[in-house]
PDB file of N, CA and C in Angstrom:
ATOM      1  N   MET A   1      -1.054  -3.933  24.676  1.00  0.00           N
ATOM      2  CA  MET A   1      -1.967  -3.919  23.553  1.00  0.00           C
ATOM      3  C   MET A   1      -2.381  -2.480  23.290  1.00  0.00           C
ATOM      4  N   ILE A   2      -2.363  -2.085  22.039  1.00  0.00           N
ATOM      5  CA  ILE A   2      -2.755  -0.728  21.643  1.00  0.00           C
ATOM      6  C   ILE A   2      -4.245  -0.757  21.290  1.00  0.00           C
ATOM      7  N   PRO A   3      -5.113  -0.204  22.158  1.00  0.00           N
ATOM      8  CA  PRO A   3      -6.555  -0.289  21.939  1.00  0.00           C
ATOM      9  C   PRO A   3      -7.035   0.270  20.597  1.00  0.00           C
ATOM     10  N   ALA A   4      -6.451   1.368  20.152  1.00  0.00           N
ATOM     11  CA  ALA A   4      -6.884   1.986  18.895  1.00  0.00           C
ATOM     12  C   ALA A   4      -6.646   1.067  17.706  1.00  0.00           C
ATOM     13  N   ARG A   5      -5.621   0.206  17.785  1.00  0.00           N
ATOM     14  CA  ARG A   5      -5.360  -0.715  16.675  1.00  0.00           C
ATOM     15  C   ARG A   5      -6.435  -1.777  16.577  1.00  0.00           C
ATOM     16  N   LEU A   6      -6.968  -2.206  17.711  1.00  0.00           N
ATOM     17  CA  LEU A   6      -8.052  -3.183  17.681  1.00  0.00           C
ATOM     18  C   LEU A   6      -9.261  -2.588  16.973  1.00  0.00           C
ATOM     19  N   LYS A   7      -9.592  -1.356  17.319  1.00  0.00           N
ATOM     20  CA  LYS A   7     -10.741  -0.702  16.683  1.00  0.00           C
ATOM     21  C   LYS A   7     -10.488  -0.501  15.191  1.00  0.00           C
ATOM     22  N   ALA A   8      -9.302  -0.044  14.838  1.00  0.00           N
ATOM     23  CA  ALA A   8      -8.984   0.192  13.425  1.00  0.00           C
ATOM     24  C   ALA A   8      -9.078  -1.099  12.616  1.00  0.00           C
ATOM     25  N   ALA A   9      -8.555  -2.186  13.162  1.00  0.00           N
ATOM     26  CA  ALA A   9      -8.603  -3.471  12.457  1.00  0.00           C
ATOM     27  C   ALA A   9     -10.042  -3.963  12.339  1.00  0.00           C
ATOM     28  N   ARG A  10     -10.829  -3.758  13.378  1.00  0.00           N
ATOM     29  CA  ARG A  10     -12.244  -4.172  13.339  1.00  0.00           C
ATOM     30  C   ARG A  10     -13.003  -3.387  12.283  1.00  0.00           C
ATOM     31  N   LEU A  11     -12.801  -2.084  12.245  1.00  0.00           N
ATOM     32  CA  LEU A  11     -13.487  -1.252  11.248  1.00  0.00           C
ATOM     33  C   LEU A  11     -13.039  -1.595   9.834  1.00  0.00           C
ATOM     34  N   ARG A  12     -11.743  -1.867   9.663  1.00  0.00           N
ATOM     35  CA  ARG A  12     -11.221  -2.253   8.357  1.00  0.00           C
ATOM     36  C   ARG A  12     -11.877  -3.561   7.887  1.00  0.00           C
ATOM     37  N   ALA A  13     -12.208  -4.439   8.835  1.00  0.00           N
ATOM     38  CA  ALA A  13     -12.859  -5.712   8.508  1.00  0.00           C
ATOM     39  C   ALA A  13     -14.383  -5.579   8.407  1.00  0.00           C
ATOM     40  N   CYS A  14     -14.887  -4.374   8.639  1.00  0.00           N
ATOM     41  CA  CYS A  14     -16.336  -4.107   8.566  1.00  0.00           C
ATOM     42  C   CYS A  14     -17.132  -5.001   9.521  1.00  0.00           C
ATOM     43  N   LEU A  15     -16.639  -5.118  10.745  1.00  0.00           N
ATOM     44  CA  LEU A  15     -17.326  -5.912  11.762  1.00  0.00           C
ATOM     45  C   LEU A  15     -17.810  -5.020  12.897  1.00  0.00           C
ATOM     46  N   THR A  16     -18.945  -5.374  13.477  1.00  0.00           N
ATOM     47  CA  THR A  16     -19.396  -4.695  14.690  1.00  0.00           C
ATOM     48  C   THR A  16     -18.596  -5.252  15.861  1.00  0.00           C
ATOM     49  N   GLN A  17     -18.660  -4.559  16.979  1.00  0.00           N
ATOM     50  CA  GLN A  17     -17.991  -5.056  18.171  1.00  0.00           C
ATOM     51  C   GLN A  17     -18.556  -6.413  18.570  1.00  0.00           C
ATOM     52  N   GLU A  18     -19.867  -6.548  18.502  1.00  0.00           N
ATOM     53  CA  GLU A  18     -20.502  -7.805  18.870  1.00  0.00           C
ATOM     54  C   GLU A  18     -20.061  -8.941  17.957  1.00  0.00           C
ATOM     55  N   LYS A  19     -20.054  -8.704  16.652  1.00  0.00           N
ATOM     56  CA  LYS A  19     -19.692  -9.746  15.692  1.00  0.00           C
ATOM     57  C   LYS A  19     -18.241 -10.182  15.895  1.00  0.00           C
ATOM     58  N   LEU A  20     -17.341  -9.227  16.091  1.00  0.00           N
ATOM     59  CA  LEU A  20     -15.943  -9.567  16.338  1.00  0.00           C
ATOM     60  C   LEU A  20     -15.823 -10.433  17.580  1.00  0.00           C
ATOM     61  N   GLY A  21     -16.472 -10.015  18.644  1.00  0.00           N
ATOM     62  CA  GLY A  21     -16.402 -10.781  19.881  1.00  0.00           C
ATOM     63  C   GLY A  21     -16.905 -12.204  19.720  1.00  0.00           C
ATOM     64  N   VAL A  22     -18.043 -12.349  19.073  1.00  0.00           N
ATOM     65  CA  VAL A  22     -18.631 -13.681  18.870  1.00  0.00           C
ATOM     66  C   VAL A  22     -17.706 -14.542  18.005  1.00  0.00           C
ATOM     67  N   LEU A  23     -17.187 -13.984  16.920  1.00  0.00           N
ATOM     68  CA  LEU A  23     -16.295 -14.739  16.037  1.00  0.00           C
ATOM     69  C   LEU A  23     -15.000 -15.137  16.745  1.00  0.00           C
ATOM     70  N   ALA A  24     -14.609 -14.362  17.749  1.00  0.00           N
ATOM     71  CA  ALA A  24     -13.391 -14.655  18.505  1.00  0.00           C
ATOM     72  C   ALA A  24     -13.654 -15.572  19.697  1.00  0.00           C
ATOM     73  N   GLY A  25     -14.910 -15.970  19.884  1.00  0.00           N
ATOM     74  CA  GLY A  25     -15.214 -16.929  20.934  1.00  0.00           C
ATOM     75  C   GLY A  25     -15.758 -16.363  22.223  1.00  0.00           C
ATOM     76  N   ILE A  26     -16.142 -15.094  22.222  1.00  0.00           N
ATOM     77  CA  ILE A  26     -16.736 -14.479  23.407  1.00  0.00           C
ATOM     78  C   ILE A  26     -18.241 -14.728  23.356  1.00  0.00           C
ATOM     79  N   GLU A  27     -18.824 -14.975  24.513  1.00  0.00           N
ATOM     80  CA  GLU A  27     -20.270 -15.217  24.561  1.00  0.00           C
ATOM     81  C   GLU A  27     -21.028 -14.015  24.012  1.00  0.00           C
ATOM     82  N   GLU A  28     -22.068 -14.313  23.243  1.00  0.00           N
ATOM     83  CA  GLU A  28     -22.830 -13.274  22.558  1.00  0.00           C
ATOM     84  C   GLU A  28     -23.374 -12.214  23.518  1.00  0.00           C
ATOM     85  N   GLU A  29     -23.788 -12.632  24.710  1.00  0.00           N
ATOM     86  CA  GLU A  29     -24.395 -11.699  25.665  1.00  0.00           C
ATOM     87  C   GLU A  29     -23.422 -10.611  26.135  1.00  0.00           C
ATOM     88  N   THR A  30     -22.127 -10.910  26.123  1.00  0.00           N
ATOM     89  CA  THR A  30     -21.149  -9.937  26.623  1.00  0.00           C
ATOM     90  C   THR A  30     -20.166  -9.461  25.560  1.00  0.00           C
ATOM     91  N   ALA A  31     -20.291  -9.984  24.345  1.00  0.00           N
ATOM     92  CA  ALA A  31     -19.299  -9.699  23.300  1.00  0.00           C
ATOM     93  C   ALA A  31     -19.142  -8.210  23.023  1.00  0.00           C
ATOM     94  N   ARG A  32     -20.248  -7.495  22.792  1.00  0.00           N
ATOM     95  CA  ARG A  32     -20.151  -6.075  22.445  1.00  0.00           C
ATOM     96  C   ARG A  32     -19.505  -5.271  23.559  1.00  0.00           C
ATOM     97  N   SER A  33     -19.935  -5.489  24.791  1.00  0.00           N
ATOM     98  CA  SER A  33     -19.389  -4.690  25.893  1.00  0.00           C
ATOM     99  C   SER A  33     -17.920  -5.008  26.149  1.00  0.00           C
ATOM    100  N   ARG A  34     -17.533  -6.270  26.019  1.00  0.00           N
ATOM    101  CA  ARG A  34     -16.126  -6.614  26.241  1.00  0.00           C
ATOM    102  C   ARG A  34     -15.231  -6.008  25.177  1.00  0.00           C
ATOM    103  N   VAL A  35     -15.635  -6.114  23.910  1.00  0.00           N
ATOM    104  CA  VAL A  35     -14.817  -5.527  22.842  1.00  0.00           C
ATOM    105  C   VAL A  35     -14.763  -4.011  23.010  1.00  0.00           C
ATOM    106  N   SER A  36     -15.873  -3.400  23.383  1.00  0.00           N
ATOM    107  CA  SER A  36     -15.899  -1.958  23.632  1.00  0.00           C
ATOM    108  C   SER A  36     -14.912  -1.578  24.733  1.00  0.00           C
ATOM    109  N   GLN A  37     -14.869  -2.350  25.792  1.00  0.00           N
ATOM    110  CA  GLN A  37     -13.944  -2.076  26.900  1.00  0.00           C
ATOM    111  C   GLN A  37     -12.497  -2.264  26.468  1.00  0.00           C
ATOM    112  N   TYR A  38     -12.240  -3.250  25.617  1.00  0.00           N
ATOM    113  CA  TYR A  38     -10.880  -3.440  25.103  1.00  0.00           C
ATOM    114  C   TYR A  38     -10.477  -2.286  24.200  1.00  0.00           C
ATOM    115  N   GLU A  39     -11.377  -1.880  23.310  1.00  0.00           N
ATOM    116  CA  GLU A  39     -11.070  -0.775  22.395  1.00  0.00           C
ATOM    117  C   GLU A  39     -10.899   0.540  23.142  1.00  0.00           C
ATOM    118  N   GLY A  40     -11.601   0.702  24.228  1.00  0.00           N
ATOM    119  CA  GLY A  40     -11.498   1.922  25.012  1.00  0.00           C
ATOM    120  C   GLY A  40     -10.356   1.929  26.008  1.00  0.00           C
ATOM    121  N   GLY A  41      -9.650   0.814  26.117  1.00  0.00           N
ATOM    122  CA  GLY A  41      -8.533   0.730  27.051  1.00  0.00           C
ATOM    123  C   GLY A  41      -8.960   0.571  28.497  1.00  0.00           C
ATOM    124  N   ILE A  42     -10.232   0.282  28.724  1.00  0.00           N
ATOM    125  CA  ILE A  42     -10.741   0.116  30.088  1.00  0.00           C
ATOM    126  C   ILE A  42     -10.238  -1.194  30.683  1.00  0.00           C
ATOM    127  N   HIS A  43     -10.262  -2.249  29.875  1.00  0.00           N
ATOM    128  CA  HIS A  43      -9.751  -3.556  30.280  1.00  0.00           C
ATOM    129  C   HIS A  43      -8.766  -4.043  29.237  1.00  0.00           C
ATOM    130  N   ARG A  44      -7.853  -4.921  29.657  1.00  0.00           N
ATOM    131  CA  ARG A  44      -6.862  -5.498  28.754  1.00  0.00           C
ATOM    132  C   ARG A  44      -7.208  -6.961  28.506  1.00  0.00           C
ATOM    133  N   PRO A  45      -7.347  -7.344  27.247  1.00  0.00           N
ATOM    134  CA  PRO A  45      -7.628  -8.753  26.935  1.00  0.00           C
ATOM    135  C   PRO A  45      -6.388  -9.605  27.153  1.00  0.00           C
ATOM    136  N   THR A  46      -6.606 -10.892  27.330  1.00  0.00           N
ATOM    137  CA  THR A  46      -5.477 -11.816  27.432  1.00  0.00           C
ATOM    138  C   THR A  46      -4.800 -11.927  26.073  1.00  0.00           C
ATOM    139  N   PHE A  47      -3.587 -12.452  26.082  1.00  0.00           N
ATOM    140  CA  PHE A  47      -2.881 -12.673  24.819  1.00  0.00           C
ATOM    141  C   PHE A  47      -3.655 -13.664  23.958  1.00  0.00           C
ATOM    142  N   GLU A  48      -4.244 -14.661  24.577  1.00  0.00           N
ATOM    143  CA  GLU A  48      -5.021 -15.654  23.833  1.00  0.00           C
ATOM    144  C   GLU A  48      -6.223 -15.011  23.138  1.00  0.00           C
ATOM    145  N   THR A  49      -6.872 -14.075  23.825  1.00  0.00           N
ATOM    146  CA  THR A  49      -7.995 -13.357  23.216  1.00  0.00           C
ATOM    147  C   THR A  49      -7.518 -12.512  22.049  1.00  0.00           C
ATOM    148  N   MET A  50      -6.370 -11.868  22.216  1.00  0.00           N
ATOM    149  CA  MET A  50      -5.824 -11.061  21.114  1.00  0.00           C
ATOM    150  C   MET A  50      -5.440 -11.933  19.923  1.00  0.00           C
ATOM    151  N   CYS A  51      -4.973 -13.142  20.184  1.00  0.00           N
ATOM    152  CA  CYS A  51      -4.669 -14.064  19.086  1.00  0.00           C
ATOM    153  C   CYS A  51      -5.941 -14.436  18.343  1.00  0.00           C
ATOM    154  N   ALA A  52      -7.030 -14.628  19.069  1.00  0.00           N
ATOM    155  CA  ALA A  52      -8.313 -14.927  18.431  1.00  0.00           C
ATOM    156  C   ALA A  52      -8.781 -13.739  17.605  1.00  0.00           C
ATOM    157  N   PHE A  53      -8.643 -12.517  18.143  1.00  0.00           N
ATOM    158  CA  PHE A  53      -9.005 -11.324  17.380  1.00  0.00           C
ATOM    159  C   PHE A  53      -8.149 -11.224  16.115  1.00  0.00           C
ATOM    160  N   ALA A  54      -6.847 -11.458  16.246  1.00  0.00           N
ATOM    161  CA  ALA A  54      -5.937 -11.364  15.097  1.00  0.00           C
ATOM    162  C   ALA A  54      -6.355 -12.329  13.997  1.00  0.00           C
ATOM    163  N   LYS A  55      -6.722 -13.526  14.381  1.00  0.00           N
ATOM    164  CA  LYS A  55      -7.139 -14.525  13.385  1.00  0.00           C
ATOM    165  C   LYS A  55      -8.404 -14.067  12.669  1.00  0.00           C
ATOM    166  N   VAL A  56      -9.388 -13.593  13.421  1.00  0.00           N
ATOM    167  CA  VAL A  56     -10.643 -13.133  12.820  1.00  0.00           C
ATOM    168  C   VAL A  56     -10.394 -11.927  11.916  1.00  0.00           C
ATOM    169  N   LEU A  57      -9.524 -11.020  12.348  1.00  0.00           N
ATOM    170  CA  LEU A  57      -9.296  -9.766  11.626  1.00  0.00           C
ATOM    171  C   LEU A  57      -8.220  -9.865  10.543  1.00  0.00           C
ATOM    172  N   ASN A  58      -7.586 -11.046  10.436  1.00  0.00           N
ATOM    173  CA  ASN A  58      -6.535 -11.270   9.445  1.00  0.00           C
ATOM    174  C   ASN A  58      -5.387 -10.266   9.578  1.00  0.00           C
ATOM    175  N   VAL A  59      -4.890 -10.163  10.802  1.00  0.00           N
ATOM    176  CA  VAL A  59      -3.715  -9.340  11.087  1.00  0.00           C
ATOM    177  C   VAL A  59      -2.764 -10.165  11.954  1.00  0.00           C
ATOM    178  N   PRO A  60      -1.461  -9.855  11.930  1.00  0.00           N
ATOM    179  CA  PRO A  60      -0.543 -10.576  12.803  1.00  0.00           C
ATOM    180  C   PRO A  60      -0.734 -10.130  14.260  1.00  0.00           C
ATOM    181  N   GLU A  61      -0.499 -11.019  15.182  1.00  0.00           N
ATOM    182  CA  GLU A  61      -0.677 -10.691  16.598  1.00  0.00           C
ATOM    183  C   GLU A  61       0.174  -9.492  17.013  1.00  0.00           C
ATOM    184  N   CYS A  62       1.385  -9.411  16.471  1.00  0.00           N
ATOM    185  CA  CYS A  62       2.296  -8.331  16.862  1.00  0.00           C
ATOM    186  C   CYS A  62       1.776  -6.957  16.463  1.00  0.00           C
ATOM    187  N   TYR A  63       0.844  -6.902  15.512  1.00  0.00           N
ATOM    188  CA  TYR A  63       0.269  -5.624  15.080  1.00  0.00           C
ATOM    189  C   TYR A  63      -0.350  -4.878  16.263  1.00  0.00           C
ATOM    190  N   PHE A  64      -0.918  -5.613  17.198  1.00  0.00           N
ATOM    191  CA  PHE A  64      -1.580  -4.991  18.337  1.00  0.00           C
ATOM    192  C   PHE A  64      -0.612  -4.544  19.434  1.00  0.00           C
ATOM    193  N   TYR A  65       0.641  -4.977  19.364  1.00  0.00           N
ATOM    194  CA  TYR A  65       1.588  -4.716  20.443  1.00  0.00           C
ATOM    195  C   TYR A  65       2.761  -3.821  20.055  1.00  0.00           C
ATOM    196  N   THR A  66       2.957  -3.593  18.774  1.00  0.00           N
ATOM    197  CA  THR A  66       4.068  -2.757  18.322  1.00  0.00           C
ATOM    198  C   THR A  66       3.776  -1.296  18.652  1.00  0.00           C
ATOM    199  N   LEU A  67       4.702  -0.658  19.346  1.00  0.00           N
ATOM    200  CA  LEU A  67       4.463   0.713  19.794  1.00  0.00           C
ATOM    201  C   LEU A  67       4.503   1.725  18.652  1.00  0.00           C
ATOM    202  N   ASP A  68       5.430   1.570  17.733  1.00  0.00           N
ATOM    203  CA  ASP A  68       5.586   2.517  16.637  1.00  0.00           C
ATOM    204  C   ASP A  68       4.480   2.304  15.599  1.00  0.00           C
ATOM    205  N   ALA A  69       3.663   3.309  15.381  1.00  0.00           N
ATOM    206  CA  ALA A  69       2.514   3.192  14.478  1.00  0.00           C
ATOM    207  C   ALA A  69       2.932   2.920  13.035  1.00  0.00           C
ATOM    208  N   ASP A  70       3.984   3.584  12.570  1.00  0.00           N
ATOM    209  CA  ASP A  70       4.444   3.360  11.199  1.00  0.00           C
ATOM    210  C   ASP A  70       4.946   1.930  11.019  1.00  0.00           C
ATOM    211  N   PHE A  71       5.667   1.439  12.016  1.00  0.00           N
ATOM    212  CA  PHE A  71       6.172   0.072  11.940  1.00  0.00           C
ATOM    213  C   PHE A  71       5.023  -0.932  11.976  1.00  0.00           C
ATOM    214  N   ALA A  72       4.003  -0.647  12.769  1.00  0.00           N
ATOM    215  CA  ALA A  72       2.830  -1.528  12.830  1.00  0.00           C
ATOM    216  C   ALA A  72       2.159  -1.616  11.461  1.00  0.00           C
ATOM    217  N   GLU A  73       2.040  -0.500  10.773  1.00  0.00           N
ATOM    218  CA  GLU A  73       1.435  -0.508   9.441  1.00  0.00           C
ATOM    219  C   GLU A  73       2.313  -1.249   8.434  1.00  0.00           C
ATOM    220  N   THR A  74       3.639  -1.131   8.589  1.00  0.00           N
ATOM    221  CA  THR A  74       4.559  -1.873   7.732  1.00  0.00           C
ATOM    222  C   THR A  74       4.413  -3.374   7.971  1.00  0.00           C
ATOM    223  N   LEU A  75       4.312  -3.764   9.241  1.00  0.00           N
ATOM    224  CA  LEU A  75       4.087  -5.173   9.581  1.00  0.00           C
ATOM    225  C   LEU A  75       2.798  -5.688   8.956  1.00  0.00           C
ATOM    226  N   LEU A  76       1.750  -4.895   9.055  1.00  0.00           N
ATOM    227  CA  LEU A  76       0.460  -5.298   8.506  1.00  0.00           C
ATOM    228  C   LEU A  76       0.544  -5.462   6.989  1.00  0.00           C
ATOM    229  N   ALA A  77       1.173  -4.524   6.319  1.00  0.00           N
ATOM    230  CA  ALA A  77       1.309  -4.610   4.862  1.00  0.00           C
ATOM    231  C   ALA A  77       2.096  -5.849   4.458  1.00  0.00           C
ATOM    232  N   LEU A  78       3.171  -6.141   5.170  1.00  0.00           N
ATOM    233  CA  LEU A  78       3.970  -7.324   4.878  1.00  0.00           C
ATOM    234  C   LEU A  78       3.160  -8.593   5.130  1.00  0.00           C
ATOM    235  N   TRP A  79       2.411  -8.626   6.215  1.00  0.00           N
ATOM    236  CA  TRP A  79       1.549  -9.773   6.549  1.00  0.00           C
ATOM    237  C   TRP A  79       0.537 -10.023   5.426  1.00  0.00           C
ATOM    238  N   LEU A  80      -0.143  -8.966   5.009  1.00  0.00           N
ATOM    239  CA  LEU A  80      -1.164  -9.101   3.970  1.00  0.00           C
ATOM    240  C   LEU A  80      -0.552  -9.547   2.641  1.00  0.00           C
ATOM    241  N   LYS A  81       0.612  -9.003   2.317  1.00  0.00           N
ATOM    242  CA  LYS A  81       1.300  -9.396   1.084  1.00  0.00           C
ATOM    243  C   LYS A  81       1.677 -10.874   1.144  1.00  0.00           C
ATOM    244  N   THR A  82       2.215 -11.305   2.251  1.00  0.00           N
ATOM    245  CA  THR A  82       2.626 -12.696   2.412  1.00  0.00           C
ATOM    246  C   THR A  82       1.428 -13.629   2.333  1.00  0.00           C
ATOM    247  N   ARG A  83       0.322 -13.238   2.973  1.00  0.00           N
ATOM    248  CA  ARG A  83      -0.899 -14.056   2.925  1.00  0.00           C
ATOM    249  C   ARG A  83      -1.429 -14.150   1.488  1.00  0.00           C
ATOM    250  N   ALA A  84      -1.408 -13.037   0.769  1.00  0.00           N
ATOM    251  CA  ALA A  84      -1.902 -13.032  -0.614  1.00  0.00           C
ATOM    252  C   ALA A  84      -1.043 -13.937  -1.495  1.00  0.00           C
ATOM    253  N   GLU A  85       0.267 -13.919  -1.279  1.00  0.00           N
ATOM    254  CA  GLU A  85       1.173 -14.753  -2.069  1.00  0.00           C
ATOM    255  C   GLU A  85       0.930 -16.229  -1.773  1.00  0.00           C
ATOM    256  N   LYS A  86       0.641 -16.572  -0.511  1.00  0.00           N
ATOM    257  CA  LYS A  86       0.367 -17.958  -0.142  1.00  0.00           C
ATOM    258  C   LYS A  86      -0.936 -18.449  -0.759  1.00  0.00           C
ATOM    259  N   ASP A  87      -1.905 -17.530  -0.858  1.00  0.00           N
ATOM    260  CA  ASP A  87      -3.221 -17.893  -1.404  1.00  0.00           C
ATOM    261  C   ASP A  87      -3.218 -17.986  -2.933  1.00  0.00           C
ATOM    262  N   ALA A  88      -2.197 -17.366  -3.563  1.00  0.00           N
ATOM    263  CA  ALA A  88      -2.145 -17.349  -5.040  1.00  0.00           C
ATOM    264  C   ALA A  88      -1.639 -18.645  -5.620  1.00  0.00           C
TER     265      ALA A  88
END
């Protein structure tokens, strides 16, 4: 998991660390600190937790795991385009 991508996606969604954690199913008392530790690379979340983050942040799960930054942004753009077409 690329920690900086989690932070970038959270900021793009205009969510605090606490709000993201709570929306992803983390207990409110520990949500901010856990998301902070994930974003800082101190701890690694489970794949299931990353799937919950992806759903809340409206990004594909693979966005957090793709090593190439340009390819990750291409994946995200394609995901968003596909979602917009489905919603139209």
